Coordinates of C-alpha atoms in Angstrom, one line a residue:
M1 CA -39.5 15.9 -13.8
T2 CA -40.8 12.4 -14.1
D3 CA -39.3 10.0 -16.7
L4 CA -42.3 10.5 -18.9
E5 CA -42.1 14.3 -18.7
I6 CA -38.4 14.2 -19.6
A7 CA -39.2 11.9 -22.6
Q8 CA -42.1 14.1 -23.7
S9 CA -39.9 17.3 -23.5
V10 CA -37.4 16.0 -26.2
K11 CA -38.3 16.4 -29.8
A12 CA -37.6 13.2 -31.7
L13 CA -35.7 13.3 -35.0
N14 CA -37.4 11.8 -37.9
I15 CA -36.7 8.1 -37.9
K16 CA -35.2 8.4 -41.4
D17 CA -32.5 10.6 -40.0
I18 CA -31.8 8.1 -37.3
A19 CA -31.5 5.3 -39.9
S20 CA -29.1 7.5 -41.9
K21 CA -26.7 7.4 -38.9
L22 CA -26.4 3.6 -39.6
N23 CA -26.3 4.1 -43.4
I24 CA -29.7 2.5 -43.8
N25 CA -31.5 3.5 -47.0
E26 CA -35.2 4.6 -46.8
D27 CA -36.3 1.6 -48.9
K28 CA -35.2 -0.7 -46.0
L29 CA -37.7 1.0 -43.6
T30 CA -41.4 0.3 -43.0
M31 CA -42.6 3.5 -41.3
Y32 CA -44.8 3.5 -38.2
G33 CA -45.3 7.3 -38.1
N34 CA -42.3 9.6 -38.1
D35 CA -40.5 8.2 -35.0
K36 CA -40.7 4.4 -35.4
A37 CA -39.8 2.0 -38.2
K38 CA -39.4 -1.7 -38.9
L39 CA -36.1 -2.7 -40.5
S40 CA -35.9 -5.0 -43.5
L41 CA -34.4 -8.4 -42.9
D42 CA -32.3 -7.7 -46.0
L43 CA -30.0 -5.8 -43.6
L44 CA -28.9 -9.1 -42.1
K45 CA -26.7 -9.5 -45.2
N46 CA -24.3 -7.0 -43.9
E47 CA -21.0 -8.4 -42.5
E48 CA -21.0 -8.3 -38.6
K49 CA -18.0 -6.1 -37.8
G50 CA -19.2 -4.3 -34.7
K51 CA -18.0 -5.0 -31.2
L52 CA -20.6 -6.5 -28.8
I53 CA -20.9 -5.1 -25.2
L54 CA -23.2 -6.9 -22.8
V55 CA -24.7 -5.0 -19.8
T56 CA -25.7 -7.2 -16.9
A57 CA -26.1 -6.6 -13.2
I58 CA -25.9 -7.9 -9.6
S59 CA -28.9 -9.9 -8.2
P60 CA -31.9 -7.4 -8.4
T61 CA -33.5 -5.9 -5.3
P62 CA -36.5 -3.7 -4.7
A63 CA -33.9 -0.8 -4.4
G64 CA -33.4 -0.9 -8.2
E65 CA -30.2 -1.3 -10.2
G66 CA -30.8 0.7 -13.4
K67 CA -29.5 -1.8 -16.0
S68 CA -31.5 -0.5 -18.9
T69 CA -30.7 3.1 -17.9
T70 CA -27.0 2.2 -17.8
T71 CA -27.2 0.4 -21.2
I72 CA -28.9 3.4 -22.9
G73 CA -26.6 6.0 -21.1
L74 CA -23.5 4.0 -22.2
A75 CA -24.6 3.9 -25.8
D76 CA -25.2 7.7 -25.7
A77 CA -21.8 8.3 -24.2
L78 CA -20.1 6.1 -26.8
S79 CA -21.9 8.1 -29.5
S80 CA -20.8 11.4 -27.9
L81 CA -17.2 10.1 -28.1
G82 CA -17.7 9.8 -31.9
K83 CA -18.3 6.1 -32.0
K84 CA -20.9 4.7 -34.4
T85 CA -23.1 3.1 -31.8
C86 CA -26.4 1.2 -31.7
V87 CA -28.2 0.1 -28.5
C88 CA -30.3 -3.2 -28.6
L89 CA -33.0 -3.7 -26.0
R90 CA -36.0 -5.9 -25.3
E91 CA -39.6 -4.8 -25.8
P92 CA -41.6 -4.1 -22.6
S93 CA -44.5 -6.3 -21.6
L94 CA -47.8 -4.7 -20.8
G95 CA -48.1 -6.8 -17.7
P96 CA -45.3 -5.1 -15.7
V97 CA -46.2 -1.8 -17.2
F98 CA -49.6 -1.9 -15.7
G99 CA -48.5 -3.8 -12.6
V100 CA -45.6 -2.7 -10.4
K101 CA -42.3 -2.9 -12.3
G102 CA -43.1 -0.3 -14.9
G103 CA -41.8 -0.1 -18.4
A104 CA -38.4 -0.9 -19.9
C105 CA -37.2 2.3 -21.6
G106 CA -34.6 3.4 -19.2
G107 CA -35.0 6.4 -16.9
G108 CA -34.1 10.0 -16.3
Y109 CA -31.9 11.4 -19.1
A110 CA -31.0 8.0 -20.4
Q111 CA -34.2 6.8 -22.2
V112 CA -35.4 5.5 -25.5
I113 CA -38.3 7.3 -27.2
P114 CA -41.2 7.5 -28.0
M115 CA -41.4 6.1 -24.4
E116 CA -45.2 5.9 -24.2
D117 CA -45.6 4.1 -27.5
I118 CA -42.7 1.6 -26.7
N119 CA -44.2 0.8 -23.3
L120 CA -47.7 0.3 -24.7
H121 CA -48.6 -1.3 -28.1
F122 CA -45.4 -0.2 -30.0
T123 CA -45.6 -1.9 -33.4
G124 CA -47.8 -4.7 -32.3
D125 CA -45.1 -7.4 -32.0
L126 CA -46.4 -8.8 -28.7
H127 CA -50.0 -8.9 -30.0
A128 CA -48.8 -10.9 -33.0
I129 CA -47.0 -13.3 -30.6
T130 CA -50.1 -13.7 -28.5
T131 CA -52.2 -14.4 -31.7
A132 CA -49.6 -16.9 -33.0
N133 CA -49.4 -18.8 -29.7
N134 CA -53.2 -18.9 -29.2
L135 CA -53.7 -20.1 -32.9
I136 CA -51.7 -23.2 -32.0
C137 CA -53.8 -23.7 -29.0
A138 CA -57.1 -23.3 -30.9
I139 CA -55.9 -25.8 -33.5
I140 CA -55.1 -28.3 -30.9
D141 CA -58.5 -28.1 -29.2
N142 CA -60.2 -28.0 -32.5
H143 CA -58.3 -31.1 -33.6
I144 CA -59.4 -33.0 -30.4
Y145 CA -63.0 -31.9 -31.0
Q146 CA -63.0 -32.9 -34.7
G147 CA -62.1 -36.5 -34.1
N148 CA -58.5 -36.4 -32.7
K149 CA -56.8 -38.2 -35.5
L150 CA -53.4 -37.6 -33.8
N151 CA -54.7 -39.3 -30.6
I152 CA -53.7 -36.2 -28.5
D153 CA -54.2 -36.7 -24.8
P154 CA -56.1 -33.7 -23.5
T155 CA -54.4 -34.1 -20.1
R156 CA -50.9 -33.8 -21.7
V157 CA -51.2 -30.6 -23.7
L158 CA -48.0 -28.7 -22.9
I159 CA -48.6 -25.4 -24.6
H160 CA -50.6 -22.8 -22.6
R161 CA -52.7 -19.9 -23.9
V162 CA -51.1 -16.5 -23.3
L163 CA -52.1 -12.9 -22.7
D164 CA -49.9 -9.8 -22.3
M165 CA -51.4 -8.9 -19.0
N166 CA -50.9 -9.7 -15.3
D167 CA -54.1 -11.7 -14.6
R168 CA -53.9 -14.3 -11.8
A169 CA -57.5 -15.4 -12.3
L170 CA -56.5 -17.0 -15.6
R171 CA -53.6 -19.2 -14.3
N172 CA -55.7 -22.3 -14.0
I173 CA -59.0 -22.6 -15.9
I174 CA -61.4 -25.2 -17.5
I175 CA -62.2 -24.8 -21.1
G176 CA -64.8 -26.5 -23.4
L177 CA -67.7 -26.1 -21.1
G178 CA -71.3 -25.6 -22.2
G179 CA -72.2 -28.6 -24.1
A180 CA -71.1 -30.8 -27.0
T181 CA -70.7 -28.0 -29.6
N182 CA -68.3 -26.0 -27.4
G183 CA -65.3 -28.3 -27.5
V184 CA -63.9 -31.0 -25.3
P185 CA -63.6 -29.9 -21.6
R186 CA -60.1 -30.0 -20.2
E187 CA -57.9 -28.1 -17.8
D188 CA -55.9 -25.3 -19.3
H189 CA -53.7 -22.4 -18.3
F190 CA -52.8 -18.9 -19.2
D191 CA -49.2 -17.6 -19.2
I192 CA -48.1 -14.0 -19.9
T193 CA -47.1 -13.6 -23.5
V194 CA -43.4 -13.0 -22.9
A195 CA -43.3 -16.4 -21.2
S196 CA -44.4 -18.2 -24.4
E197 CA -42.2 -20.4 -26.5
V198 CA -43.2 -18.4 -29.5
M199 CA -41.5 -15.4 -28.0
A200 CA -38.3 -17.4 -27.3
I201 CA -38.4 -18.7 -30.9
L202 CA -38.7 -15.2 -32.3
C203 CA -35.7 -14.1 -30.3
L204 CA -33.5 -17.1 -31.4
A205 CA -34.5 -17.3 -35.0
T206 CA -32.0 -16.2 -37.6
D207 CA -34.5 -15.4 -40.4
L208 CA -38.2 -16.1 -41.4
D209 CA -37.4 -19.6 -42.7
D210 CA -35.5 -20.5 -39.6
F211 CA -38.5 -19.1 -37.5
K212 CA -40.8 -21.4 -39.4
E213 CA -38.6 -24.4 -38.9
K214 CA -38.3 -23.7 -35.1
I215 CA -42.1 -23.4 -34.9
N216 CA -42.4 -26.7 -36.6
N217 CA -40.2 -28.3 -34.0
M218 CA -42.3 -27.0 -31.0
L219 CA -43.3 -29.9 -28.8
V220 CA -46.9 -29.0 -27.8
A221 CA -48.5 -32.2 -26.6
Y222 CA -48.2 -36.0 -26.1
T223 CA -50.5 -38.7 -27.3
Y224 CA -52.3 -41.2 -25.1
D225 CA -49.3 -43.5 -25.8
K226 CA -46.9 -40.7 -24.6
E227 CA -45.6 -40.0 -28.1
P228 CA -44.6 -36.4 -28.8
I229 CA -46.9 -34.1 -30.9
T230 CA -45.2 -31.1 -32.6
V231 CA -46.5 -28.2 -34.6
R232 CA -45.3 -30.0 -37.7
D233 CA -47.8 -32.7 -36.9
L234 CA -50.5 -30.1 -36.6
G235 CA -49.7 -28.6 -39.9
C236 CA -50.1 -25.0 -39.0
A237 CA -46.5 -23.6 -39.1
G238 CA -47.3 -21.8 -42.3
A239 CA -50.2 -19.9 -40.7
I240 CA -48.1 -19.1 -37.6
T241 CA -45.3 -17.7 -39.8
L242 CA -47.8 -15.6 -41.7
V243 CA -49.0 -14.1 -38.5
M244 CA -45.4 -13.2 -37.6
K245 CA -44.1 -12.0 -40.9
D246 CA -43.9 -8.4 -39.8
A247 CA -43.3 -9.0 -36.1
I248 CA -40.0 -10.8 -36.9
K249 CA -38.6 -7.5 -38.3
P250 CA -36.7 -5.5 -35.7
N251 CA -37.9 -2.0 -34.6
L252 CA -35.8 1.2 -35.0
V253 CA -36.3 4.0 -32.6
Q254 CA -33.8 6.5 -30.8
T255 CA -32.6 7.6 -27.4
L256 CA -33.1 11.1 -26.0
E257 CA -29.8 12.0 -27.5
H258 CA -30.7 10.4 -30.9
T259 CA -28.6 7.3 -30.7
P260 CA -30.0 4.6 -33.0
S261 CA -31.9 2.0 -30.9
I262 CA -33.2 -1.4 -32.1
I263 CA -35.8 -2.8 -29.8
H264 CA -37.1 -6.3 -30.6
G265 CA -38.4 -9.3 -28.6
G266 CA -38.6 -9.7 -24.8
P267 CA -38.6 -13.2 -23.3
F268 CA -38.8 -13.4 -19.5
A269 CA -35.4 -13.9 -18.0
N270 CA -36.4 -16.2 -15.1
I271 CA -38.4 -18.5 -17.5
A272 CA -36.8 -18.1 -20.9
H273 CA -33.4 -16.7 -21.9
G274 CA -34.1 -13.0 -21.3
C275 CA -32.5 -11.3 -24.3
N276 CA -33.6 -9.3 -27.2
S277 CA -33.8 -11.0 -30.6
L278 CA -30.8 -12.5 -32.2
I279 CA -31.9 -11.0 -35.5
A280 CA -31.7 -7.5 -34.0
T281 CA -28.3 -8.0 -32.4
K282 CA -26.8 -9.5 -35.5
M283 CA -28.3 -6.8 -37.7
A284 CA -26.9 -4.1 -35.3
L285 CA -23.4 -5.7 -35.5
G286 CA -23.5 -5.3 -39.3
L287 CA -24.6 -1.6 -39.0
A288 CA -22.6 -0.1 -36.1
D289 CA -19.1 -0.2 -34.7
Y290 CA -20.2 -0.7 -31.2
V291 CA -23.5 -2.5 -30.1
V292 CA -24.6 -2.3 -26.5
T293 CA -27.2 -4.8 -25.3
E294 CA -28.5 -6.1 -22.1
A295 CA -29.6 -9.5 -20.6
G296 CA -32.4 -9.8 -18.0
F297 CA -32.1 -9.7 -14.3
G298 CA -28.6 -10.6 -12.7
A299 CA -25.7 -12.1 -14.3
D300 CA -26.4 -15.5 -12.9
L301 CA -29.6 -15.7 -15.0
G302 CA -29.5 -13.2 -18.0
A303 CA -25.7 -13.2 -18.7
E304 CA -25.3 -17.0 -18.3
K305 CA -28.2 -17.6 -20.8
F306 CA -26.9 -14.8 -23.1
F307 CA -23.6 -16.7 -23.3
D308 CA -24.7 -20.3 -23.3
I309 CA -27.8 -20.0 -25.3
K310 CA -27.9 -16.8 -27.4
C311 CA -24.2 -16.5 -28.3
R312 CA -24.0 -20.3 -29.0
K313 CA -27.1 -20.2 -31.2
G314 CA -25.9 -17.0 -33.1
N315 CA -22.2 -17.7 -33.1
L316 CA -21.6 -14.4 -31.3
K317 CA -18.5 -13.4 -29.5
P318 CA -18.9 -10.6 -26.9
D319 CA -16.0 -8.2 -26.5
A320 CA -16.7 -6.8 -23.0
V321 CA -19.2 -6.9 -20.1
V322 CA -20.5 -4.2 -17.9
I323 CA -21.8 -5.3 -14.5
V324 CA -24.3 -2.7 -13.0
A325 CA -24.6 -2.3 -9.3
T326 CA -25.9 0.4 -6.9
I327 CA -24.7 1.1 -3.4
R328 CA -28.4 0.9 -2.3
A329 CA -28.8 -2.6 -3.7
L330 CA -25.5 -3.8 -2.2
K331 CA -26.7 -2.6 1.2
M332 CA -29.9 -4.6 0.8
H333 CA -27.8 -7.6 0.0
G334 CA -25.9 -6.8 3.2
G335 CA -29.1 -6.9 5.3
V336 CA -30.5 -3.3 5.2
L337 CA -34.3 -2.8 4.9
K338 CA -35.5 -0.8 2.0
E339 CA -36.9 2.0 4.2
D340 CA -33.4 2.4 5.8
L341 CA -31.3 2.6 2.6
K342 CA -31.0 6.4 2.8
E343 CA -28.8 6.1 5.9
E344 CA -25.1 5.5 5.6
N345 CA -24.2 2.0 6.4
V346 CA -20.6 1.0 5.4
S347 CA -20.7 -2.4 7.2
A348 CA -23.8 -3.5 5.3
L349 CA -22.2 -2.3 2.1
E350 CA -19.1 -4.3 2.7
K351 CA -21.1 -7.4 3.5
G352 CA -23.3 -7.0 0.4
L353 CA -20.2 -6.7 -1.9
A354 CA -20.1 -10.5 -1.7
N355 CA -22.9 -10.5 -4.2
L356 CA -21.1 -8.3 -6.7
E357 CA -17.9 -10.3 -6.3
Q358 CA -19.6 -13.6 -7.1
H359 CA -21.1 -12.0 -10.3
C360 CA -17.6 -10.8 -11.2
N361 CA -16.1 -14.2 -10.7
N362 CA -18.9 -15.8 -12.8
I363 CA -18.1 -13.4 -15.7
K364 CA -14.4 -14.4 -15.4
K365 CA -15.5 -18.0 -15.9
F366 CA -16.6 -17.1 -19.4
G367 CA -13.1 -15.5 -20.2
L368 CA -14.4 -12.0 -20.7
P369 CA -13.1 -8.6 -19.6
F370 CA -15.6 -6.5 -17.5
V371 CA -16.2 -3.1 -16.1
I372 CA -18.2 -2.4 -12.9
A373 CA -20.7 0.4 -13.4
I374 CA -22.0 2.0 -10.1
N375 CA -25.3 3.6 -10.9
K376 CA -25.1 6.6 -8.6
F377 CA -28.0 7.7 -6.3
N378 CA -28.1 11.0 -4.5
T379 CA -28.3 9.2 -1.2
D380 CA -24.8 7.6 -1.8
T381 CA -22.3 9.1 0.7
E382 CA -18.7 9.9 -0.1
K383 CA -17.5 7.4 2.4
E384 CA -19.6 4.6 0.9
I385 CA -18.4 5.5 -2.6
L386 CA -14.8 5.4 -1.4
V387 CA -15.2 2.1 0.3
L388 CA -16.6 0.7 -3.0
E389 CA -13.8 2.2 -5.1
N390 CA -11.1 0.9 -2.7
W391 CA -12.6 -2.6 -2.7
A392 CA -12.5 -2.6 -6.5
K393 CA -8.9 -1.4 -6.5
D394 CA -7.8 -4.1 -4.1
K395 CA -9.5 -6.7 -6.3
G396 CA -8.0 -5.3 -9.5
Y397 CA -11.4 -4.6 -10.9
I398 CA -12.1 -1.6 -13.2
I399 CA -14.9 0.5 -11.8
S400 CA -16.7 3.6 -13.0
L401 CA -19.2 5.9 -11.2
S402 CA -22.1 6.3 -13.7
E403 CA -24.5 9.4 -13.5
V404 CA -26.3 8.9 -16.8
F405 CA -29.7 9.0 -15.1
S406 CA -29.2 12.6 -14.0
K407 CA -26.7 13.8 -16.7
G408 CA -27.3 11.7 -19.8
S409 CA -24.2 10.9 -21.9
E410 CA -22.1 13.4 -19.9
G411 CA -22.5 11.2 -16.8
G412 CA -21.3 8.1 -18.6
L413 CA -18.1 9.3 -20.4
D414 CA -15.7 7.7 -17.9
L415 CA -17.7 4.4 -18.2
A416 CA -17.6 4.7 -21.9
E417 CA -13.8 5.2 -22.1
K418 CA -13.2 2.3 -19.7
V419 CA -15.5 0.1 -21.7
L420 CA -13.7 1.0 -24.9
E421 CA -10.5 -0.1 -23.3
A422 CA -12.0 -3.3 -22.2
T423 CA -13.2 -4.1 -25.8
N424 CA -9.6 -3.8 -27.0
K425 CA -8.4 -6.5 -24.7
E426 CA -7.9 -10.0 -25.9
N427 CA -10.4 -12.3 -24.5
D428 CA -10.9 -16.0 -24.1
F429 CA -14.7 -16.3 -24.5
H430 CA -16.0 -19.7 -24.0
Y431 CA -19.2 -21.4 -22.9
L432 CA -19.7 -22.8 -19.4
Y433 CA -20.5 -26.3 -20.6
D434 CA -20.3 -28.5 -23.7
L435 CA -23.5 -29.7 -25.3
D436 CA -22.4 -33.3 -25.2
L437 CA -22.9 -33.4 -21.5
T438 CA -26.1 -35.0 -20.2
L439 CA -28.9 -32.7 -19.4
K440 CA -28.4 -33.5 -15.7
Q441 CA -24.6 -32.7 -15.9
K442 CA -25.4 -29.4 -17.6
I443 CA -27.9 -28.4 -14.9
N444 CA -25.5 -29.5 -12.1
K445 CA -22.7 -27.4 -13.7
I446 CA -24.8 -24.2 -13.8
C447 CA -26.1 -24.8 -10.2
K448 CA -22.7 -25.5 -8.7
E449 CA -20.4 -23.2 -10.7
I450 CA -22.7 -20.1 -11.2
Y451 CA -25.0 -20.3 -8.2
H452 CA -22.4 -22.0 -6.0
A453 CA -24.9 -24.6 -4.7
S454 CA -23.5 -27.5 -2.7
D455 CA -25.8 -30.0 -4.4
V456 CA -28.8 -30.4 -6.7
N457 CA -31.9 -32.5 -5.9
Y458 CA -34.3 -33.8 -8.5
S459 CA -38.0 -34.6 -7.9
Q460 CA -39.3 -37.8 -9.4
A461 CA -41.2 -35.7 -12.0
A462 CA -37.9 -34.1 -13.0
K463 CA -36.1 -37.4 -13.2
N464 CA -38.9 -38.8 -15.4
S465 CA -38.8 -35.7 -17.7
L466 CA -35.0 -35.9 -18.1
A467 CA -35.3 -39.6 -19.1
R468 CA -38.1 -38.9 -21.5
L469 CA -36.5 -35.9 -23.2
T470 CA -33.1 -37.7 -23.5
K471 CA -34.9 -40.7 -25.1
L472 CA -36.7 -38.4 -27.5
G473 CA -33.3 -37.1 -28.7
Y474 CA -33.2 -33.7 -26.9
G475 CA -30.3 -34.5 -24.6
N476 CA -27.9 -32.3 -26.6
L477 CA -29.8 -29.1 -26.0
P478 CA -28.6 -26.2 -23.8
I479 CA -30.2 -25.6 -20.4
C480 CA -32.4 -22.6 -19.6
M481 CA -32.7 -22.4 -15.8
A482 CA -36.1 -21.0 -14.4
K483 CA -35.5 -19.8 -10.9
T484 CA -36.0 -16.7 -8.8
Q485 CA -34.0 -13.6 -9.9
Y486 CA -33.5 -12.3 -6.4
S487 CA -31.0 -14.9 -5.1
F488 CA -28.2 -17.1 -6.4
S489 CA -30.2 -19.9 -4.8
D490 CA -33.8 -21.0 -5.5
N491 CA -34.9 -19.2 -2.3
Q492 CA -35.5 -15.5 -3.0
K493 CA -34.9 -14.7 0.7
L494 CA -31.3 -15.8 0.6
L495 CA -29.6 -12.5 -0.4
G496 CA -25.9 -11.7 -0.8
A497 CA -23.8 -14.7 -1.9
P498 CA -25.3 -17.7 0.0
S499 CA -23.4 -21.0 0.1
D500 CA -24.1 -24.6 1.3
F501 CA -27.6 -24.7 -0.1
V502 CA -29.3 -27.2 -2.3
V503 CA -31.1 -26.4 -5.5
E504 CA -34.4 -28.3 -5.9
I505 CA -35.3 -29.1 -9.5
R506 CA -39.0 -29.8 -9.5
D507 CA -39.5 -30.5 -13.2
V508 CA -37.8 -30.2 -16.6
L509 CA -39.8 -28.9 -19.6
P510 CA -39.1 -29.0 -23.3
S511 CA -38.7 -25.8 -25.4
T512 CA -37.7 -27.8 -28.5
G513 CA -38.7 -25.1 -30.9
A514 CA -36.5 -22.5 -29.2
G515 CA -33.8 -25.1 -28.9
F516 CA -33.3 -25.4 -25.1
I517 CA -34.6 -27.4 -22.1
V518 CA -36.1 -25.5 -19.2
A519 CA -35.2 -26.7 -15.7
L520 CA -37.7 -25.4 -13.0
A521 CA -36.1 -24.6 -9.7
G522 CA -38.7 -23.6 -7.2
E523 CA -42.1 -22.1 -8.1
I524 CA -41.8 -19.8 -11.1
M525 CA -44.7 -17.5 -11.9
R526 CA -45.6 -17.8 -15.6
M527 CA -48.6 -15.5 -15.2
P528 CA -48.0 -12.7 -12.7
G529 CA -50.8 -11.0 -10.8
L530 CA -51.5 -7.3 -10.2
P531 CA -50.5 -5.7 -6.9
K532 CA -52.9 -4.2 -4.4
E533 CA -52.4 -0.8 -6.0
P534 CA -51.6 -1.4 -9.8
A535 CA -49.6 1.2 -11.6
A536 CA -52.5 1.3 -14.0
M537 CA -54.5 3.2 -11.4
K538 CA -52.4 6.3 -11.9
M539 CA -52.4 6.4 -15.7
D540 CA -54.5 8.6 -17.9
V541 CA -54.7 10.6 -21.1
V542 CA -54.9 14.4 -20.4
D543 CA -55.2 16.8 -23.4
G544 CA -54.1 14.0 -25.7
K545 CA -50.9 13.2 -23.8
A546 CA -50.1 10.1 -21.7
E547 CA -49.7 10.4 -18.0
G548 CA -48.5 8.1 -15.3
L549 CA -46.2 5.8 -17.3
F550 CA -42.8 5.1 -15.8

């Protein structure tokens, strides 16, 4: 059966019954039918007693790693062991759903449901973010048209319009054409919604008032005199907050095995910080004994940002980390082509293990215990599995073969037991860098210690931006690296664990509302395009039921 067929074959419990597993009263729910609900922000008043487990992964490949599947399966396995568990995930973006990547609900027998609703409009959060972001843009252009009292330079507007769709034709556009009554012509751009700073702010806000303050602090343009313009200067933060008053509430759904699941927010991991909302995570920690969450892409991007940005902003202390890998992906890091992955190749596996080892070493830099989860595929041979297990034993790493995709919670019991042991270990969690370092020192530290770069080069534009942002008082903010997810380097073709490379920082951008500075390494696509054969071409509704989602 396909993932969608498996999801549709399971009868969901009423969401009130799922809420009761976390001792949530019905008056704290805003129902979206019988299988979805928004959670009251009043639940944030609970003391955060739960243990926090982060699921991350090796550098992603076209072979697939199964991070969300492992996250969901681990939560189900913990629940089956009698632990009061909640899983916290990001919301899918419609762009990848209709493009090539697919949704973000897990796979096989480790999924969250209703899968088709979550992967499509869900409770409308991404539409609200789109509207909020574009309202700021409309107000800026209207302000310029109506006399431009703030002296905004139309060539220095930083905020882009957004759309939750892969549409390359909108990356670079001209607006305001058609005569004097249609606005002031200027160059503009569209990003995908999940790349917007409004999304990042939603995911780092602690409550509605904090969200409003962060929106006020958004740097959206410069004047002709190169002075900063924020949303506070525009005076529209109240309207933006009004648009987002429901979207800021986390969404409660369930897994196939009826484990409570809170899904909220979804910033891109190679542009923003790639984690679900801080509100959702903190709420879950006050409701469950064990909270399983994930960070986007590999540990070099998602986990580093989870620790240095999200945990720092939310005063969170993780208890354990799971690093997901597959033998297929490790063989790709060892030089095997995708079409040859079904063939046994021990030498390529051994070579590809360098990628996994570097991610393990990086997690150790943060002082945290970890478990390696090998997401098993039916093409994995006994010899390959044995090589991997012996490698882990020689290194002193805890490893578990996970079969949650094909067996659900039953296939993750060994992983769950090993993760429980890891959460009971003392840990020395700490950040990679102190905020009192300069922006350049923080960037260098990430590039050299996490990516293992030999050096970092800065373009003149990047040097100018660093000087400007430091002068404006933003030098004490954390760094959010924007680079390819496929490699430790800024060159996606350098797989495995490359060394002796130089990271090129081409520019540095402010996300002052979210509270971090974005360093652009290489060309980062903020508005993806559709592939030659989009996944959308295989989707339909037949007899009232969705088809083709994955």
